[in-house]
PDB file of C-alpha atoms in Angstrom:
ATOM      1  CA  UNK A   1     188.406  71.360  42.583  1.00 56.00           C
ATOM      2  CA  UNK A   2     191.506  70.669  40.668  1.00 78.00           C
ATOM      3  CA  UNK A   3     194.519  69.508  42.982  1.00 79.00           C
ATOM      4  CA  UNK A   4     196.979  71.849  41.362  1.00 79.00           C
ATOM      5  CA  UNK A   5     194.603  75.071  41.682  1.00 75.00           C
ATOM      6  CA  UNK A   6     193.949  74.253  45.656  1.00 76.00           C
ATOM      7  CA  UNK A   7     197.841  73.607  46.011  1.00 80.00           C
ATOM      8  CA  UNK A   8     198.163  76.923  44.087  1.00 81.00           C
ATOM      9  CA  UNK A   9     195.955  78.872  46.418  1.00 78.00           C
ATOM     10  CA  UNK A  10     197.112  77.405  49.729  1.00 81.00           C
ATOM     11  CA  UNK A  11     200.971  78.323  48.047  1.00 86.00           C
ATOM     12  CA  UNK A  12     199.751  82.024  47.669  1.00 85.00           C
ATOM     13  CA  UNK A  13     198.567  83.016  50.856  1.00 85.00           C
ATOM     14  CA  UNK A  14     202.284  81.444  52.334  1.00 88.00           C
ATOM     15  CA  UNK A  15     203.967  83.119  49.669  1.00 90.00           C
ATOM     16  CA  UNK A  16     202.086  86.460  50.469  1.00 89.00           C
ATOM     17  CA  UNK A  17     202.222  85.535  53.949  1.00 89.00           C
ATOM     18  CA  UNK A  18     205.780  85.733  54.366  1.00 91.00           C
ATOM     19  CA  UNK A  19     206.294  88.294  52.290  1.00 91.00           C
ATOM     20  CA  UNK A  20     203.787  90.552  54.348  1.00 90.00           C
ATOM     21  CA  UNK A  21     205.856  89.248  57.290  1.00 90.00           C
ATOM     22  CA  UNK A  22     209.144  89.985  56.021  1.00 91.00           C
ATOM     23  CA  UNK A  23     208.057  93.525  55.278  1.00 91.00           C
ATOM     24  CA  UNK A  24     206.446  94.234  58.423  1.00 88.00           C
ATOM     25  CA  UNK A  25     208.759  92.032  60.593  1.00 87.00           C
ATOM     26  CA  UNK A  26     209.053  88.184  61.048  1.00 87.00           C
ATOM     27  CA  UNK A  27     207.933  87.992  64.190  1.00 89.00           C
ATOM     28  CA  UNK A  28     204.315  88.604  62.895  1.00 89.00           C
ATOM     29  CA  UNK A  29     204.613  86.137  60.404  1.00 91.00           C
ATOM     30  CA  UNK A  30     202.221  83.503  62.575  1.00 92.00           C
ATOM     31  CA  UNK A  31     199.824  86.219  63.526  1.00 92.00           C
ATOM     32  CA  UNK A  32     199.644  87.085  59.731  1.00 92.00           C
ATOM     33  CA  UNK A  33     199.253  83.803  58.881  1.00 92.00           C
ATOM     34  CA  UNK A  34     196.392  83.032  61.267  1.00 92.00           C
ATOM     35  CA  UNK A  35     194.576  85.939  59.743  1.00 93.00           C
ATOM     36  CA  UNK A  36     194.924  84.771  55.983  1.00 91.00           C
ATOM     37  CA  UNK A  37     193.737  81.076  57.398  1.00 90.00           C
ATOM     38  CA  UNK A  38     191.022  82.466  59.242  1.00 91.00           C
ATOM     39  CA  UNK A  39     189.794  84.903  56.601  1.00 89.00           C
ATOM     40  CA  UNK A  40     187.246  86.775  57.971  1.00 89.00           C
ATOM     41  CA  UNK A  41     186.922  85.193  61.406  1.00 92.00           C
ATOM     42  CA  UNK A  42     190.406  86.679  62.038  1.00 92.00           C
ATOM     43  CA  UNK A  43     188.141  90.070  62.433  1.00 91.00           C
ATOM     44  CA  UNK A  44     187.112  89.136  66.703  1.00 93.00           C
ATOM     45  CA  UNK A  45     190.301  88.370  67.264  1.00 92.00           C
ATOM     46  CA  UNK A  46     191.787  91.843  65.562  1.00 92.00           C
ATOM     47  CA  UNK A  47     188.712  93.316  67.753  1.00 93.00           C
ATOM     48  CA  UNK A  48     190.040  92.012  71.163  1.00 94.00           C
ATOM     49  CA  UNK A  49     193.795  93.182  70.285  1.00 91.00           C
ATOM     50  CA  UNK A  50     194.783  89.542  69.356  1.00 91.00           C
ATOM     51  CA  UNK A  51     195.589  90.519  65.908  1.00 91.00           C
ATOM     52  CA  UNK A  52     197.358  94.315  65.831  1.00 91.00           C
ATOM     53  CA  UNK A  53     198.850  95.196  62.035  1.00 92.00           C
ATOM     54  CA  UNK A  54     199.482  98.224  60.514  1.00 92.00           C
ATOM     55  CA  UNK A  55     196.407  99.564  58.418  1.00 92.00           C
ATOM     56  CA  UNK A  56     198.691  98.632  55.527  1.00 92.00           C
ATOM     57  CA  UNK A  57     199.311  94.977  56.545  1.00 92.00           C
ATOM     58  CA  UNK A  58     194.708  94.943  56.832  1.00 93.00           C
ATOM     59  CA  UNK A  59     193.864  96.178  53.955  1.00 94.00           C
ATOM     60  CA  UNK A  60     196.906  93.539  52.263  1.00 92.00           C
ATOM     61  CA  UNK A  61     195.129  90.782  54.419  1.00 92.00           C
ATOM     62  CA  UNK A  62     191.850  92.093  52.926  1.00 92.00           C
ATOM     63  CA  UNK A  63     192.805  91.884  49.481  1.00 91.00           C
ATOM     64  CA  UNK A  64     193.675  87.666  49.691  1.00 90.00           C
ATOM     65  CA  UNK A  65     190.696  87.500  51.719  1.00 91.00           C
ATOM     66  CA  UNK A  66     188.270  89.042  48.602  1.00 89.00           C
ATOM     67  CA  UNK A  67     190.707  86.783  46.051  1.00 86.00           C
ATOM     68  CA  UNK A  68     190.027  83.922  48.756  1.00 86.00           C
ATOM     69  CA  UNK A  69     186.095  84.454  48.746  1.00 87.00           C
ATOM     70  CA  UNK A  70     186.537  84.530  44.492  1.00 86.00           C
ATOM     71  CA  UNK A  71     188.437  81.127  44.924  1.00 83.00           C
ATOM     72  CA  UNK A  72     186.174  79.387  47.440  1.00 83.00           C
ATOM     73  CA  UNK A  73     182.683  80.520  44.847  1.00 87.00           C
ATOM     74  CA  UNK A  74     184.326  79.156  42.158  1.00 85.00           C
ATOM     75  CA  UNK A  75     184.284  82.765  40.014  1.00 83.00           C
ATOM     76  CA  UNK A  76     187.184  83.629  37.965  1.00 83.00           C
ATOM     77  CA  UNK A  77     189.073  87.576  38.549  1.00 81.00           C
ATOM     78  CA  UNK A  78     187.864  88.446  34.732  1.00 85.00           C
ATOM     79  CA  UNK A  79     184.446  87.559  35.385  1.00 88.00           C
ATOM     80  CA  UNK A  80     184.114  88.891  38.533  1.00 85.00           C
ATOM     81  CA  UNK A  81     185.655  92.421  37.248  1.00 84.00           C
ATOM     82  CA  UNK A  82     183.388  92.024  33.922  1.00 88.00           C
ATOM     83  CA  UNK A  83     180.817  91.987  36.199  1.00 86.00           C
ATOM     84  CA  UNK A  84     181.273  95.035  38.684  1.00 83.00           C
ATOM     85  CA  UNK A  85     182.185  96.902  35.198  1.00 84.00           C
ATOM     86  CA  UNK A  86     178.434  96.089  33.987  1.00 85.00           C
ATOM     87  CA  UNK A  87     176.849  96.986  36.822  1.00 83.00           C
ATOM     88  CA  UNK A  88     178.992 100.047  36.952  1.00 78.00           C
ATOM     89  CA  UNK A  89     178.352 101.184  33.826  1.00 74.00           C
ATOM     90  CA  UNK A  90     175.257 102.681  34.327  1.00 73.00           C
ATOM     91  CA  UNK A  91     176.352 104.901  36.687  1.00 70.00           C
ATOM     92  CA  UNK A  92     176.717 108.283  35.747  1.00 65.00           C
ATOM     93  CA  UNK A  93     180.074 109.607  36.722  1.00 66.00           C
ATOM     94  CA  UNK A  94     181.302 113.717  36.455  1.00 66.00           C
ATOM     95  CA  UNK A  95     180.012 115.926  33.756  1.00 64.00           C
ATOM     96  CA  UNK A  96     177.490 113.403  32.681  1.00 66.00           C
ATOM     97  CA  UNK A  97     176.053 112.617  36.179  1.00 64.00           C
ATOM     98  CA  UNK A  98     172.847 114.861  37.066  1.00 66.00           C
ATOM     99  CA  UNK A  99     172.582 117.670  39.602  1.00 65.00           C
ATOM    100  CA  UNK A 100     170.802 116.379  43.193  1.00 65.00           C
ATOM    101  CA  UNK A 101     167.743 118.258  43.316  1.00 69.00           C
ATOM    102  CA  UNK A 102     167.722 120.111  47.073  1.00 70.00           C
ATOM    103  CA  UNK A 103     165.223 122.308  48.816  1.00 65.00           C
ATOM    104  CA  UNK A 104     165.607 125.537  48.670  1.00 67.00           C
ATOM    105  CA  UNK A 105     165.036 128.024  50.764  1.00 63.00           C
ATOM    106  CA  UNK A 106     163.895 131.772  49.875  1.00 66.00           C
ATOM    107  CA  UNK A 107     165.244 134.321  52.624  1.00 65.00           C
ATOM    108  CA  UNK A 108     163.208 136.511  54.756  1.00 55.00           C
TER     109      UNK A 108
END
C-alpha cells in the first residue's frame, strides 16, 4: 500500500484517539488506544473488565474499527456504501413493504 495512505491511517486512529481521550478523560487515552490497535481483539479484554468505556466511547471505537476493516480489504467508503445501497434497495421499506401473513385463529 501507498506509504502516505498507511501513515494517514495510523495518523487517524491517534488523532481520534486522543480526541476520544480528551473527551472522556486523559487518563484513558492508553486504554483507548490499545483498543483502536487491537481492533477487534480489544473485545476479551473489554469482556474481563480490562477495557471499561462508556457505551459512547464503544460504539466510537467501533466505528474506526469498521473504517479499519475497509482500510485493511483494500475497499474504498463510496464503494463500500454503493454497495450496502444495492443490496438495500430491494428491500421493501413502509407503505410499499407487504403485510406478514400470520395464523389466525377463529374464537370458540
Amino acid at each position: 500500500m501507498d506509504l502516505r495512505r498507511r501513515l494517514s491511517r495510523h495518523s487517524a486512529d491517534v488523532v481520534i484517539g486522543l480526541l476520544l481521550a480528551i473527551v472522556s478523560g486523559l487518563g484513558e487515552l492508553p486504554a483507548i488506544m490499545l483498543a483502536l490497535k487491537l481492533n477487534v481483539f480489544a473485545l476479551p479484554l473489554a469482556l474481563v473488565g480490562v477495557l471499561e468505556f462508556p457505551l459512547w466511547v464503544w460504539y466510537c471505537i467501533a466505528v474506526m474499527w469498521s473504517s479499519q476493516l475497509l482500510y485493511y480489504s483494500g475497499t474504498d467508503v463510496a464503494t463500500a456504501v454503493e454497495q450496502i445501497r444495492e443490496m438495500t434497495a430491494s428491500v421493501a421499506i413502509g407503505a410499499e413493504a407487504q403485510p406478514i401473513e400470520t395464523e389466525r385463529h377463529e374464537s370458540e
